[in-house]
Amino acid sequence: MASFSVPEKTIKDILPENTLKTLVPQEEVTRVVKTAPSRYRNEIAKFIVHRNLNCKRCGKCAEVCQYGVHVLKPGYKYFAEPKNHLCIGPACEKTGNFCVAKCPNGALQLKENPLFKALGDYRWPGDLILATWKMAETGDVPPAEYGFEYECGNSGGGFDRLRFKFPDKPPVKIDADKIDTSISLNKRGDGRPEIKIDVPWYGGGMSFGSVSNVTQLSKARAAKAWNTFTCTGEGGYMERMRPYDDHVITQVATGLFGVREETIQRVPIVEFKYAQGAKPGLGGHLLGDKNTPAVSKMREAVVGISLFSPFPFHSVYSIEDHQKHIDWIKHVNKRALISTKVSTPTDVDMVAVGSYSAGTHIVHIDGGYGGTGAAPDIAKKNIAMPIEYAIGRVHKFLADEGVRDKVTLIASGGIRSAHDVAKAIALGADGVVIGTVELVALGCVRCSRCESGRGCPRGIATTDPELAQKMNIDWGTQRIINLYNAWRKVLVGLLQRFGMRSVTELRGRTDLLMHLDYANDVGVKK
Amino acid sequence: MPEKYHIKTQPVPPISPRIGKYGMVDWREDCARCHNCVKKACVYDRYRQEADYIRNLSDVDTLFFDCMGCFSCVQDCTKGLLCMSINPEYQKMGNSYWTPDIIKTTWLQAETAKIPVSGAGYRGPFSGKGFDSMWTDMSEIVRPTRDGIHGREYISSSVDIGKKLPYLAFNGDKNAVNASPLVSIPMPMIIDMTSPAHTLPQLNSIIAQTAVNTDIIAIIDSRQWQGNDKQLDNIAFYIADGEVIPKDALKKTRLVEIPDSAKVMERIKEIKKIHPGIVIAVRVELTTGGVERAIKLAESEEVEVIHIVADPNGNEIGASKPRFIKDMTRHIHTALIEKGIRDSITLMAGGGIALPEHMAKEIICGADLITINLPLLIALECHLCNSCKPGMVCPAKLEKIDINYGVGRMTNLIAAWHDQLIEVMGAMGMREVRRLRGDVGRAMFFENLEEETFGKLFGSRKNN
């Protein structure tokens, strides 16, 4: 509870003993970066080095390669398959150590890997997936020589067309360790705990059912290590999550699956999910195949049937109704902050202000291009606006209403990189919620099969006990810890270039952004 | 309460080999026969299934049509020999508008009648041209949504075709206003004629029976009509200029379509004389000047329905800088509102309607209902390969299809589209598709959002 600063006098006045904090001893998870290599035998590479029969096994390639692509194991007569994922490709020609050029027998060829073209999509190109894997493996930014485009995707709009306008040199020189990336989640000053998280992001809701318990626990442990949060999603609260209670947000959504007063009392933040960006207006949907005995027990449902969270909350048709919900949670858990997760309709700004007036601490807006365990394809692309449009209008409306500094604005729905985080903050958010990127760190290739049959073939978004064993908790935790570390480095690097000591200084600084499709001439004297 | 509209469906498997996106898995030399890929890596058991399939093969086939693209076998292969790529046969299907993804999802819906559902987030471009430059709105907290898809609330998708009454007046207890005939169909969709290039032996029979099964209407050229009279309630004849009017058959139909021409008014009078209760649609090709012609026609007292038709990709026909169907529809719709005659005309719009969301978006832009033809052809496993010429072989063997197969696939597709229309209307909080017409307040347009958001920050857009 080191990050929880609670005014003593106030807390005693308002908090009954049993809800002051979780009763379960909290487990420590250290924030240490350790290498966590891919759990697959063959890593996906951009380039392939092909060795033909002219190879005389002279070892020149292994001698010149700086990246360890060529391996001749001691005692072996033949080279092992080249470690293609370590190869930097044609860029190596400039190093003077290009194995293809140095091979005295002309036995090596470099080719683009046809496999790479099958990886990824517009929003998550292969480059971004491989770069995220690298970050999750090393905890660091991918080396420049690999040429990975890890700042944005290739969707042709939104974040992918926004760039920062950096000064030629930083206005002040600030050491990286002096830069503060923490944000506050309670700005209301209402006597409830003033929770700060060390990075301006936390993990999005993924229910047990949509993902495995290994995935949920990995996320929770990483959140603990980084003093941030993860969210249970709407599928119940695993007992195994309890040692991380202080870093868990539990979700109350329309199906109320697994929601009990006791689970609400475990956590420092409770999230009302009114809608989800990937399927706004449609509610949740867990297909029958993923409703295993374990899932059904947690959700108190019948095994094997599809589970729908209806839309909307049929008890909420006004802000006043919403306030009753919030009052209920605040009464049940007197230390909890309330987050309200909504999607991005045209009147999202009004909804945000209404939600603030109802008593929420965090307004969480989830844009139309967010992730999901299962959603109708028609919903993913067509309903509600992308988050890039929503952030600015909500930020401005909250400011115009004079309440911007009394509520935390969190954005989600397509945050894929540290640059996306920074752009969202520059547009006006305080922080972001991430989801898909954590799964990519765990090895997701975005094949979109989370929902069908036994679920994710990679063992991430599955409830199948056998598939879930493809990954272990320690490895999963480390991958996410590493990813967070790499992202924080990128973010700190950005803030250094702007001469900012805190990420909070970046909020709403649209003057630092430019758009590749615009003249960027606003405010320029002609 | 009227009976809910429901389309009976059952799965209709494909008759041609599937074409998967990740259809090519290549073994390089030196396979250790360890079977890691078969036994462990492929959680879908595709390798084993395909091996069985190939063993019993009676036709030429491609390998791995059902590969899910998870890369597990590639990454777990003991010797790193497997390589996967996008199936070139998949990539060459369709064209830049009717993309392979559209064709694949249409096939899936025609087979299963189910709404396509997938995991992970949206994978496509941020926005695009045409219908991809708009988003439908949804309700949040203060505006109630409708839970139609799970059956808890009834969302009506029925529309009336014809001239609506501008007002009611009563003489005693009798209506004193002469009401024009109206045709009601339970879904805002009409099956349009297919192009002559796609004329197939059984196509009209399949389409007619599909219209009966789904209780919508199919437009069929009167010269090609060979069906039975029991289907005529769901048939609208297209009677070309100068063609003899099939009087007996016409009297059993509710809707008829004629092409726009200099003599269109005379033709309308001629048909009304034969069958006063029929509703007449005038087909206006959206060539240059087509939009203005549609508006002009709408001002005429005689015209009840205008069917605007863009090219198959939704573009203005023959224009150097073609407008898209949604923009032309908005223009016509707005002009009719300004003239105060919007409800005296039913606007049917066709061309470029490739996905169910296009149906909803086109209605938002002002159409009362949409017309489709190509999606139904794709439902029959057409690749849109453009090989429909004498002497060319149809890869889908469309000339040999069984009528039950064809009707089943088309019916499934229409049912899936209907369910998806209900999905988006539920999200918008709409209970009636009639009220969706022209309600641009339930949509967000790319150019508006860009201007409101980024235009204020970054000035003018470069490509404006």
Short mmCIF file of N, CA and C in Angstrom, two decimals, chain A residues 40-42 44 114-115 118-119 121-123 155 157-158 162 274-275 280-282 308 310-312 314 316-317 342-343 345-347 369-370 372-378 380-386 388-389 393 445-451 454 457-458 467 510 513-522, chain B residues 22 36 43-44 68-72 74-80 83-86 104 115-126 132 135-145 147 150 152-153 356-357 361 420 423-424 426-427 443-444 446 449-462:
data_model
loop_
_atom_site.label_atom_id
_atom_site.label_comp_id
_atom_site.label_asym_id
_atom_site.label_seq_id
_atom_site.Cartn_x
_atom_site.Cartn_y
_atom_site.Cartn_z
N TYR A 40 8.36 -19.94 -28.07
CA TYR A 40 8.28 -20.80 -29.25
C TYR A 40 9.67 -21.16 -29.75
N ARG A 41 9.75 -22.32 -30.34
CA ARG A 41 11.03 -22.82 -30.83
C ARG A 41 11.58 -21.92 -31.94
N ASN A 42 10.70 -21.53 -32.86
CA ASN A 42 11.14 -20.73 -34.00
C ASN A 42 10.52 -19.34 -33.91
N ILE A 44 9.57 -15.65 -35.36
CA ILE A 44 9.24 -15.13 -36.68
C ILE A 44 10.22 -14.02 -37.04
N PRO A 114 8.64 -14.59 -46.62
CA PRO A 114 7.23 -14.48 -47.05
C PRO A 114 6.25 -14.60 -45.89
N LEU A 115 6.70 -15.24 -44.85
CA LEU A 115 5.88 -15.39 -43.65
C LEU A 115 5.52 -14.04 -43.04
N ALA A 118 2.38 -12.34 -43.92
CA ALA A 118 1.13 -12.92 -43.39
C ALA A 118 0.88 -12.49 -41.95
N LEU A 119 1.85 -11.81 -41.38
CA LEU A 119 1.74 -11.42 -39.97
C LEU A 119 1.20 -10.00 -39.86
N ASP A 121 -1.65 -6.70 -39.42
CA ASP A 121 -2.73 -6.07 -40.16
C ASP A 121 -2.49 -4.57 -40.16
N TYR A 122 -3.45 -3.81 -40.63
CA TYR A 122 -3.26 -2.36 -40.71
C TYR A 122 -2.96 -1.74 -39.35
N ARG A 123 -3.71 -2.18 -38.36
CA ARG A 123 -3.54 -1.55 -37.04
C ARG A 123 -2.32 -2.09 -36.32
N SER A 155 -2.51 2.27 -40.19
CA SER A 155 -3.94 2.36 -40.47
C SER A 155 -4.30 3.57 -41.32
N GLY A 157 -4.62 6.73 -40.41
CA GLY A 157 -5.39 7.79 -39.75
C GLY A 157 -5.14 7.80 -38.26
N GLY A 158 -5.75 8.77 -37.58
CA GLY A 158 -5.64 8.84 -36.12
C GLY A 158 -4.21 8.92 -35.64
N LEU A 162 -0.38 11.11 -36.61
CA LEU A 162 0.07 12.18 -35.71
C LEU A 162 1.54 12.00 -35.40
N TYR A 274 -20.16 0.51 -18.90
CA TYR A 274 -21.41 0.72 -19.63
C TYR A 274 -21.30 0.18 -21.05
N ALA A 275 -20.12 0.32 -21.62
CA ALA A 275 -19.96 -0.16 -22.99
C ALA A 275 -18.50 -0.47 -23.24
N PRO A 280 -19.69 -1.40 -28.97
CA PRO A 280 -20.52 -0.47 -28.21
C PRO A 280 -21.99 -0.71 -28.48
N GLY A 281 -22.74 -0.68 -27.42
CA GLY A 281 -24.18 -0.85 -27.58
C GLY A 281 -24.62 -2.28 -27.72
N LEU A 282 -23.70 -3.21 -27.60
CA LEU A 282 -24.07 -4.60 -27.84
C LEU A 282 -23.87 -5.53 -26.65
N PHE A 308 -24.31 -13.90 -22.42
CA PHE A 308 -24.43 -12.54 -22.91
C PHE A 308 -24.56 -11.59 -21.73
N PRO A 310 -26.18 -8.28 -21.19
CA PRO A 310 -27.12 -7.48 -21.98
C PRO A 310 -26.64 -6.04 -22.09
N PHE A 311 -27.22 -5.35 -23.00
CA PHE A 311 -26.92 -3.93 -23.10
C PHE A 311 -28.24 -3.20 -23.14
N PRO A 312 -28.44 -2.16 -22.47
CA PRO A 312 -27.53 -1.53 -21.50
C PRO A 312 -27.81 -2.06 -20.10
N HIS A 314 -30.15 -2.17 -17.49
CA HIS A 314 -31.57 -1.83 -17.57
C HIS A 314 -32.06 -1.07 -16.34
N VAL A 316 -30.35 1.74 -15.68
CA VAL A 316 -29.76 3.06 -15.89
C VAL A 316 -30.25 3.67 -17.20
N TYR A 317 -31.05 4.69 -17.08
CA TYR A 317 -31.48 5.42 -18.25
C TYR A 317 -31.28 6.92 -18.09
N VAL A 342 -17.11 4.14 -20.56
CA VAL A 342 -18.13 4.33 -21.59
C VAL A 342 -17.48 4.28 -22.96
N SER A 343 -18.31 4.13 -23.95
CA SER A 343 -17.80 4.12 -25.31
C SER A 343 -17.82 5.55 -25.86
N PRO A 345 -19.86 7.60 -28.28
CA PRO A 345 -20.90 8.11 -29.17
C PRO A 345 -20.68 9.59 -29.45
N THR A 346 -21.53 10.18 -30.24
CA THR A 346 -21.35 11.60 -30.58
C THR A 346 -21.40 12.49 -29.34
N ASP A 347 -22.18 12.06 -28.37
CA ASP A 347 -22.31 12.91 -27.18
C ASP A 347 -21.44 12.40 -26.02
N TYR A 369 -12.00 1.24 -31.85
CA TYR A 369 -11.07 0.26 -32.40
C TYR A 369 -10.37 -0.56 -31.31
N GLY A 370 -11.05 -0.70 -30.19
CA GLY A 370 -10.46 -1.45 -29.08
C GLY A 370 -10.53 -2.95 -29.28
N THR A 372 -11.12 -7.04 -28.07
CA THR A 372 -12.26 -7.79 -27.56
C THR A 372 -11.96 -9.28 -27.61
N GLY A 373 -12.63 -10.02 -26.74
CA GLY A 373 -12.52 -11.47 -26.83
C GLY A 373 -13.43 -12.02 -27.91
N ALA A 374 -14.54 -11.36 -28.13
CA ALA A 374 -15.47 -11.77 -29.18
C ALA A 374 -16.42 -10.61 -29.46
N ALA A 375 -16.54 -10.25 -30.69
CA ALA A 375 -17.48 -9.19 -31.06
C ALA A 375 -17.93 -9.40 -32.49
N PRO A 376 -19.16 -9.04 -32.79
CA PRO A 376 -19.59 -9.09 -34.18
C PRO A 376 -18.68 -8.21 -35.04
N ASP A 377 -18.29 -8.71 -36.18
CA ASP A 377 -17.41 -7.91 -37.04
C ASP A 377 -18.05 -6.59 -37.42
N ILE A 378 -19.35 -6.59 -37.55
CA ILE A 378 -20.04 -5.35 -37.95
C ILE A 378 -19.87 -4.27 -36.88
N LYS A 380 -17.17 -3.95 -34.74
CA LYS A 380 -15.79 -3.51 -34.52
C LYS A 380 -15.42 -2.30 -35.36
N LYS A 381 -15.93 -2.27 -36.55
CA LYS A 381 -15.47 -1.27 -37.49
C LYS A 381 -16.41 -0.08 -37.59
N ASN A 382 -17.67 -0.31 -37.28
CA ASN A 382 -18.67 0.66 -37.73
C ASN A 382 -19.36 1.47 -36.66
N ILE A 383 -19.28 1.04 -35.41
CA ILE A 383 -20.08 1.73 -34.40
C ILE A 383 -19.19 2.57 -33.49
N ALA A 384 -19.59 3.80 -33.28
CA ALA A 384 -18.91 4.75 -32.40
C ALA A 384 -17.59 5.22 -32.98
N MET A 385 -17.11 6.33 -32.44
CA MET A 385 -15.96 6.98 -33.08
C MET A 385 -14.63 6.47 -32.53
N PRO A 386 -13.60 6.54 -33.36
CA PRO A 386 -12.26 6.17 -32.87
C PRO A 386 -11.84 7.10 -31.72
N GLU A 388 -9.24 8.68 -31.00
CA GLU A 388 -8.48 9.90 -31.32
C GLU A 388 -9.40 11.12 -31.40
N TYR A 389 -10.62 10.92 -31.87
CA TYR A 389 -11.57 12.03 -31.97
C TYR A 389 -12.18 12.35 -30.60
N ARG A 393 -12.35 16.12 -27.51
CA ARG A 393 -13.64 16.77 -27.23
C ARG A 393 -14.06 16.58 -25.77
N VAL A 445 -0.60 -13.25 -31.92
CA VAL A 445 -0.31 -12.83 -33.30
C VAL A 445 -1.53 -12.17 -33.94
N ARG A 446 -2.54 -11.90 -33.16
CA ARG A 446 -3.78 -11.28 -33.64
C ARG A 446 -4.45 -12.07 -34.75
N CYS A 447 -4.56 -13.36 -34.54
CA CYS A 447 -5.24 -14.19 -35.54
C CYS A 447 -6.75 -14.09 -35.41
N SER A 448 -7.23 -13.41 -34.37
CA SER A 448 -8.66 -13.15 -34.16
C SER A 448 -9.46 -14.40 -33.79
N ARG A 449 -8.80 -15.43 -33.32
CA ARG A 449 -9.50 -16.67 -32.99
C ARG A 449 -9.74 -16.80 -31.49
N CYS A 450 -9.77 -15.69 -30.79
CA CYS A 450 -9.95 -15.73 -29.33
C CYS A 450 -11.26 -16.41 -28.96
N GLU A 451 -12.25 -16.27 -29.85
CA GLU A 451 -13.59 -16.64 -29.44
C GLU A 451 -13.99 -18.06 -29.82
N ARG A 454 -11.92 -23.87 -28.68
CA ARG A 454 -11.23 -23.88 -27.39
C ARG A 454 -10.59 -22.53 -27.09
N PRO A 457 -5.30 -20.22 -29.84
CA PRO A 457 -4.34 -21.30 -30.07
C PRO A 457 -2.98 -21.03 -29.45
N ARG A 458 -2.76 -19.79 -29.05
CA ARG A 458 -1.48 -19.44 -28.43
C ARG A 458 -1.56 -19.56 -26.90
N LEU A 467 -4.60 -25.76 -23.26
CA LEU A 467 -4.01 -24.63 -23.99
C LEU A 467 -3.42 -23.59 -23.04
N THR A 510 -1.60 19.90 -27.37
CA THR A 510 -1.79 19.62 -28.80
C THR A 510 -0.85 20.47 -29.66
N LEU A 513 1.91 18.61 -31.22
CA LEU A 513 1.60 17.58 -32.21
C LEU A 513 1.48 18.19 -33.61
N MET A 514 1.70 17.37 -34.60
CA MET A 514 1.39 17.73 -35.97
C MET A 514 0.72 16.54 -36.64
N HIS A 515 0.03 16.81 -37.73
CA HIS A 515 -0.69 15.75 -38.43
C HIS A 515 -0.17 15.69 -39.86
N LEU A 516 0.19 14.52 -40.29
CA LEU A 516 0.82 14.38 -41.61
C LEU A 516 -0.11 14.73 -42.76
N ASP A 517 -1.41 14.72 -42.50
CA ASP A 517 -2.36 15.01 -43.59
C ASP A 517 -2.84 16.45 -43.59
N TYR A 518 -2.29 17.27 -42.70
CA TYR A 518 -2.75 18.64 -42.59
C TYR A 518 -1.59 19.62 -42.85
N ALA A 519 -1.99 20.85 -43.15
CA ALA A 519 -0.96 21.88 -43.42
C ALA A 519 -0.22 22.28 -42.15
N ASN A 520 -0.82 22.03 -41.00
CA ASN A 520 -0.21 22.38 -39.71
C ASN A 520 0.15 23.86 -39.66
N ASP A 521 -0.77 24.69 -40.13
CA ASP A 521 -0.49 26.12 -40.22
C ASP A 521 -1.36 26.94 -39.27
N VAL A 522 -2.01 26.28 -38.32
CA VAL A 522 -2.81 27.03 -37.36
C VAL A 522 -1.88 27.82 -36.44
N TYR B 22 -5.03 -18.05 -45.44
CA TYR B 22 -3.69 -18.56 -45.21
C TYR B 22 -3.62 -19.97 -45.79
N ASN B 36 5.24 -32.98 -34.75
CA ASN B 36 4.96 -31.92 -33.78
C ASN B 36 3.83 -31.03 -34.27
N VAL B 43 -3.84 -26.62 -32.89
CA VAL B 43 -4.91 -26.89 -31.93
C VAL B 43 -6.23 -27.15 -32.65
N TYR B 44 -6.28 -26.80 -33.90
CA TYR B 44 -7.52 -27.01 -34.66
C TYR B 44 -7.54 -28.38 -35.33
N MET B 68 -6.02 -21.32 -39.72
CA MET B 68 -6.50 -20.16 -38.98
C MET B 68 -5.45 -19.06 -38.87
N GLY B 69 -4.27 -19.33 -39.36
CA GLY B 69 -3.25 -18.28 -39.36
C GLY B 69 -2.69 -17.97 -37.99
N CYS B 70 -2.59 -18.99 -37.13
CA CYS B 70 -2.12 -18.72 -35.76
C CYS B 70 -0.61 -18.86 -35.64
N PHE B 71 0.04 -19.35 -36.66
CA PHE B 71 1.50 -19.47 -36.69
C PHE B 71 2.05 -20.52 -35.72
N SER B 72 1.18 -21.24 -35.04
CA SER B 72 1.69 -22.16 -34.01
C SER B 72 2.54 -23.26 -34.62
N VAL B 74 4.12 -23.22 -37.42
CA VAL B 74 5.34 -22.62 -37.97
C VAL B 74 6.36 -22.42 -36.85
N GLN B 75 5.89 -21.94 -35.74
CA GLN B 75 6.81 -21.60 -34.65
C GLN B 75 7.21 -22.81 -33.81
N ASP B 76 6.42 -23.88 -33.90
CA ASP B 76 6.75 -25.06 -33.09
C ASP B 76 7.42 -26.17 -33.88
N CYS B 77 7.52 -26.02 -35.19
CA CYS B 77 8.15 -27.07 -36.01
C CYS B 77 9.56 -27.36 -35.49
N THR B 78 9.83 -28.63 -35.29
CA THR B 78 11.11 -29.03 -34.69
C THR B 78 12.30 -28.46 -35.45
N LYS B 79 12.18 -28.43 -36.75
CA LYS B 79 13.33 -27.99 -37.54
C LYS B 79 13.11 -26.64 -38.22
N GLY B 80 12.05 -25.97 -37.86
CA GLY B 80 11.82 -24.64 -38.43
C GLY B 80 11.62 -24.65 -39.93
N CYS B 83 6.54 -22.76 -43.47
CA CYS B 83 6.41 -21.36 -43.82
C CYS B 83 4.98 -21.10 -44.28
N MET B 84 4.41 -20.03 -43.82
CA MET B 84 3.04 -19.71 -44.18
C MET B 84 3.01 -18.38 -44.92
N SER B 85 2.13 -18.27 -45.86
CA SER B 85 1.98 -16.97 -46.53
C SER B 85 0.51 -16.79 -46.89
N ILE B 86 0.20 -15.60 -47.35
CA ILE B 86 -1.17 -15.34 -47.78
C ILE B 86 -1.41 -16.13 -49.07
N LYS B 104 -15.07 -13.48 -48.58
CA LYS B 104 -14.96 -14.57 -47.60
C LYS B 104 -16.07 -14.49 -46.54
N ILE B 115 -24.13 -14.33 -37.78
CA ILE B 115 -23.40 -13.07 -37.77
C ILE B 115 -21.92 -13.39 -37.57
N PRO B 116 -21.04 -12.89 -38.41
CA PRO B 116 -19.62 -13.14 -38.20
C PRO B 116 -19.14 -12.52 -36.89
N VAL B 117 -18.54 -13.34 -36.06
CA VAL B 117 -18.02 -12.89 -34.77
C VAL B 117 -16.54 -13.28 -34.72
N SER B 118 -15.72 -12.39 -34.24
CA SER B 118 -14.30 -12.75 -34.10
C SER B 118 -13.72 -12.07 -32.89
N GLY B 119 -12.55 -12.53 -32.53
CA GLY B 119 -11.85 -11.94 -31.39
C GLY B 119 -10.87 -10.89 -31.86
N ALA B 120 -10.10 -10.38 -30.91
CA ALA B 120 -9.14 -9.29 -31.14
C ALA B 120 -9.90 -8.06 -31.64
N GLY B 121 -9.19 -7.00 -31.86
CA GLY B 121 -9.87 -5.77 -32.25
C GLY B 121 -10.01 -5.66 -33.75
N TYR B 122 -10.44 -4.49 -34.15
CA TYR B 122 -10.58 -4.19 -35.58
C TYR B 122 -9.20 -4.20 -36.22
N ARG B 123 -9.11 -4.75 -37.41
CA ARG B 123 -7.81 -4.95 -38.03
C ARG B 123 -7.57 -4.06 -39.26
N GLY B 124 -8.56 -3.31 -39.64
CA GLY B 124 -8.49 -2.62 -40.92
C GLY B 124 -7.98 -1.20 -40.85
N PRO B 125 -8.09 -0.49 -41.97
CA PRO B 125 -7.66 0.91 -42.01
C PRO B 125 -8.50 1.79 -41.09
N PHE B 126 -7.96 2.94 -40.75
CA PHE B 126 -8.65 3.86 -39.85
C PHE B 126 -9.99 4.28 -40.45
N ASP B 132 -16.88 3.42 -45.82
CA ASP B 132 -15.88 3.34 -44.76
C ASP B 132 -15.52 4.72 -44.20
N TRP B 135 -19.26 6.30 -39.50
CA TRP B 135 -19.51 5.38 -38.40
C TRP B 135 -20.94 5.58 -37.92
N THR B 136 -21.57 4.51 -37.52
CA THR B 136 -22.90 4.67 -36.92
C THR B 136 -22.73 5.02 -35.45
N ASP B 137 -23.70 5.71 -34.92
CA ASP B 137 -23.62 6.14 -33.53
C ASP B 137 -24.18 5.04 -32.63
N MET B 138 -24.05 5.22 -31.37
CA MET B 138 -24.64 4.28 -30.43
C MET B 138 -25.13 5.07 -29.23
N SER B 139 -25.85 4.39 -28.38
CA SER B 139 -26.43 5.07 -27.22
C SER B 139 -25.57 4.84 -26.00
N GLU B 140 -25.58 5.78 -25.11
CA GLU B 140 -24.78 5.63 -23.90
C GLU B 140 -25.52 6.23 -22.72
N ILE B 141 -25.82 5.43 -21.78
CA ILE B 141 -26.44 5.80 -20.50
C ILE B 141 -27.80 6.49 -20.68
N VAL B 142 -27.78 7.67 -21.30
CA VAL B 142 -28.99 8.46 -21.26
C VAL B 142 -29.96 8.18 -22.41
N ARG B 143 -29.52 7.47 -23.41
CA ARG B 143 -30.44 7.12 -24.49
C ARG B 143 -30.57 5.62 -24.51
N PRO B 144 -31.74 5.09 -24.32
CA PRO B 144 -31.84 3.64 -24.21
C PRO B 144 -31.51 2.92 -25.51
N THR B 145 -30.71 1.90 -25.39
CA THR B 145 -30.46 1.04 -26.54
C THR B 145 -31.57 0.01 -26.60
N ASP B 147 -32.44 -4.06 -27.12
CA ASP B 147 -31.85 -5.40 -27.10
C ASP B 147 -32.64 -6.29 -28.05
N HIS B 150 -31.16 -10.33 -29.08
CA HIS B 150 -31.42 -11.45 -28.17
C HIS B 150 -32.91 -11.64 -27.91
N ARG B 152 -35.27 -9.67 -26.70
CA ARG B 152 -36.03 -9.10 -25.59
C ARG B 152 -36.89 -7.91 -26.02
N GLU B 153 -36.48 -7.26 -27.09
CA GLU B 153 -37.29 -6.18 -27.61
C GLU B 153 -37.45 -6.40 -29.11
N PRO B 356 -23.60 -5.79 -44.76
CA PRO B 356 -24.82 -5.36 -44.06
C PRO B 356 -24.72 -3.96 -43.48
N GLU B 357 -23.52 -3.55 -43.08
CA GLU B 357 -23.40 -2.20 -42.54
C GLU B 357 -23.68 -1.15 -43.63
N LYS B 361 -26.02 2.10 -43.30
CA LYS B 361 -25.44 3.42 -43.58
C LYS B 361 -26.17 4.11 -44.75
N GLN B 420 -27.75 -8.57 -38.56
CA GLN B 420 -26.74 -7.52 -38.34
C GLN B 420 -27.36 -6.13 -38.39
N GLU B 423 -28.61 -5.68 -35.06
CA GLU B 423 -27.50 -5.39 -34.13
C GLU B 423 -27.18 -3.89 -34.12
N VAL B 424 -26.95 -3.33 -35.30
CA VAL B 424 -26.56 -1.92 -35.31
C VAL B 424 -27.71 -1.00 -34.91
N GLY B 426 -30.03 -1.83 -32.76
CA GLY B 426 -30.09 -1.97 -31.30
C GLY B 426 -29.08 -1.06 -30.63
N ALA B 427 -27.86 -1.05 -31.18
CA ALA B 427 -26.81 -0.21 -30.61
C ALA B 427 -27.17 1.27 -30.72
N ALA B 443 -25.21 9.06 -37.07
CA ALA B 443 -23.98 8.67 -37.78
C ALA B 443 -22.92 9.74 -37.57
N MET B 444 -21.71 9.35 -37.79
CA MET B 444 -20.59 10.28 -37.72
C MET B 444 -19.81 10.16 -39.02
N PHE B 446 -16.53 10.96 -41.45
CA PHE B 446 -15.10 11.18 -41.35
C PHE B 446 -14.73 12.65 -41.52
N LEU B 449 -15.76 14.73 -38.46
CA LEU B 449 -14.96 14.45 -37.27
C LEU B 449 -13.54 14.99 -37.43
N GLU B 450 -13.00 14.83 -38.63
CA GLU B 450 -11.64 15.34 -38.87
C GLU B 450 -11.62 16.86 -38.70
N GLU B 451 -12.60 17.52 -39.29
CA GLU B 451 -12.63 18.97 -39.23
C GLU B 451 -12.79 19.45 -37.78
N GLU B 452 -13.74 18.81 -37.08
CA GLU B 452 -14.00 19.23 -35.69
C GLU B 452 -12.81 18.95 -34.79
N THR B 453 -12.08 17.87 -35.07
CA THR B 453 -11.02 17.47 -34.16
C THR B 453 -9.66 17.99 -34.63
N PHE B 454 -9.25 17.55 -35.79
CA PHE B 454 -7.90 17.88 -36.24
C PHE B 454 -7.85 19.18 -37.05
N GLY B 455 -8.93 19.50 -37.72
CA GLY B 455 -8.94 20.74 -38.51
C GLY B 455 -8.67 21.94 -37.63
N LYS B 456 -9.26 21.93 -36.44
CA LYS B 456 -9.07 23.07 -35.53
C LYS B 456 -7.63 23.14 -35.02
N LEU B 457 -7.01 21.97 -34.93
CA LEU B 457 -5.65 21.93 -34.38
C LEU B 457 -4.58 22.15 -35.44
N PHE B 458 -4.85 21.61 -36.64
CA PHE B 458 -3.75 21.54 -37.61
C PHE B 458 -4.04 22.26 -38.93
N GLY B 459 -5.14 22.96 -39.01
CA GLY B 459 -5.40 23.75 -40.22
C GLY B 459 -6.11 22.96 -41.30
N SER B 460 -5.77 23.27 -42.52
CA SER B 460 -6.49 22.65 -43.63
C SER B 460 -5.90 21.29 -43.98
N ARG B 461 -6.79 20.43 -44.48
CA ARG B 461 -6.33 19.09 -44.88
C ARG B 461 -5.64 19.18 -46.23
N LYS B 462 -4.55 18.47 -46.37
CA LYS B 462 -3.72 18.62 -47.58
C LYS B 462 -4.44 18.17 -48.84
#
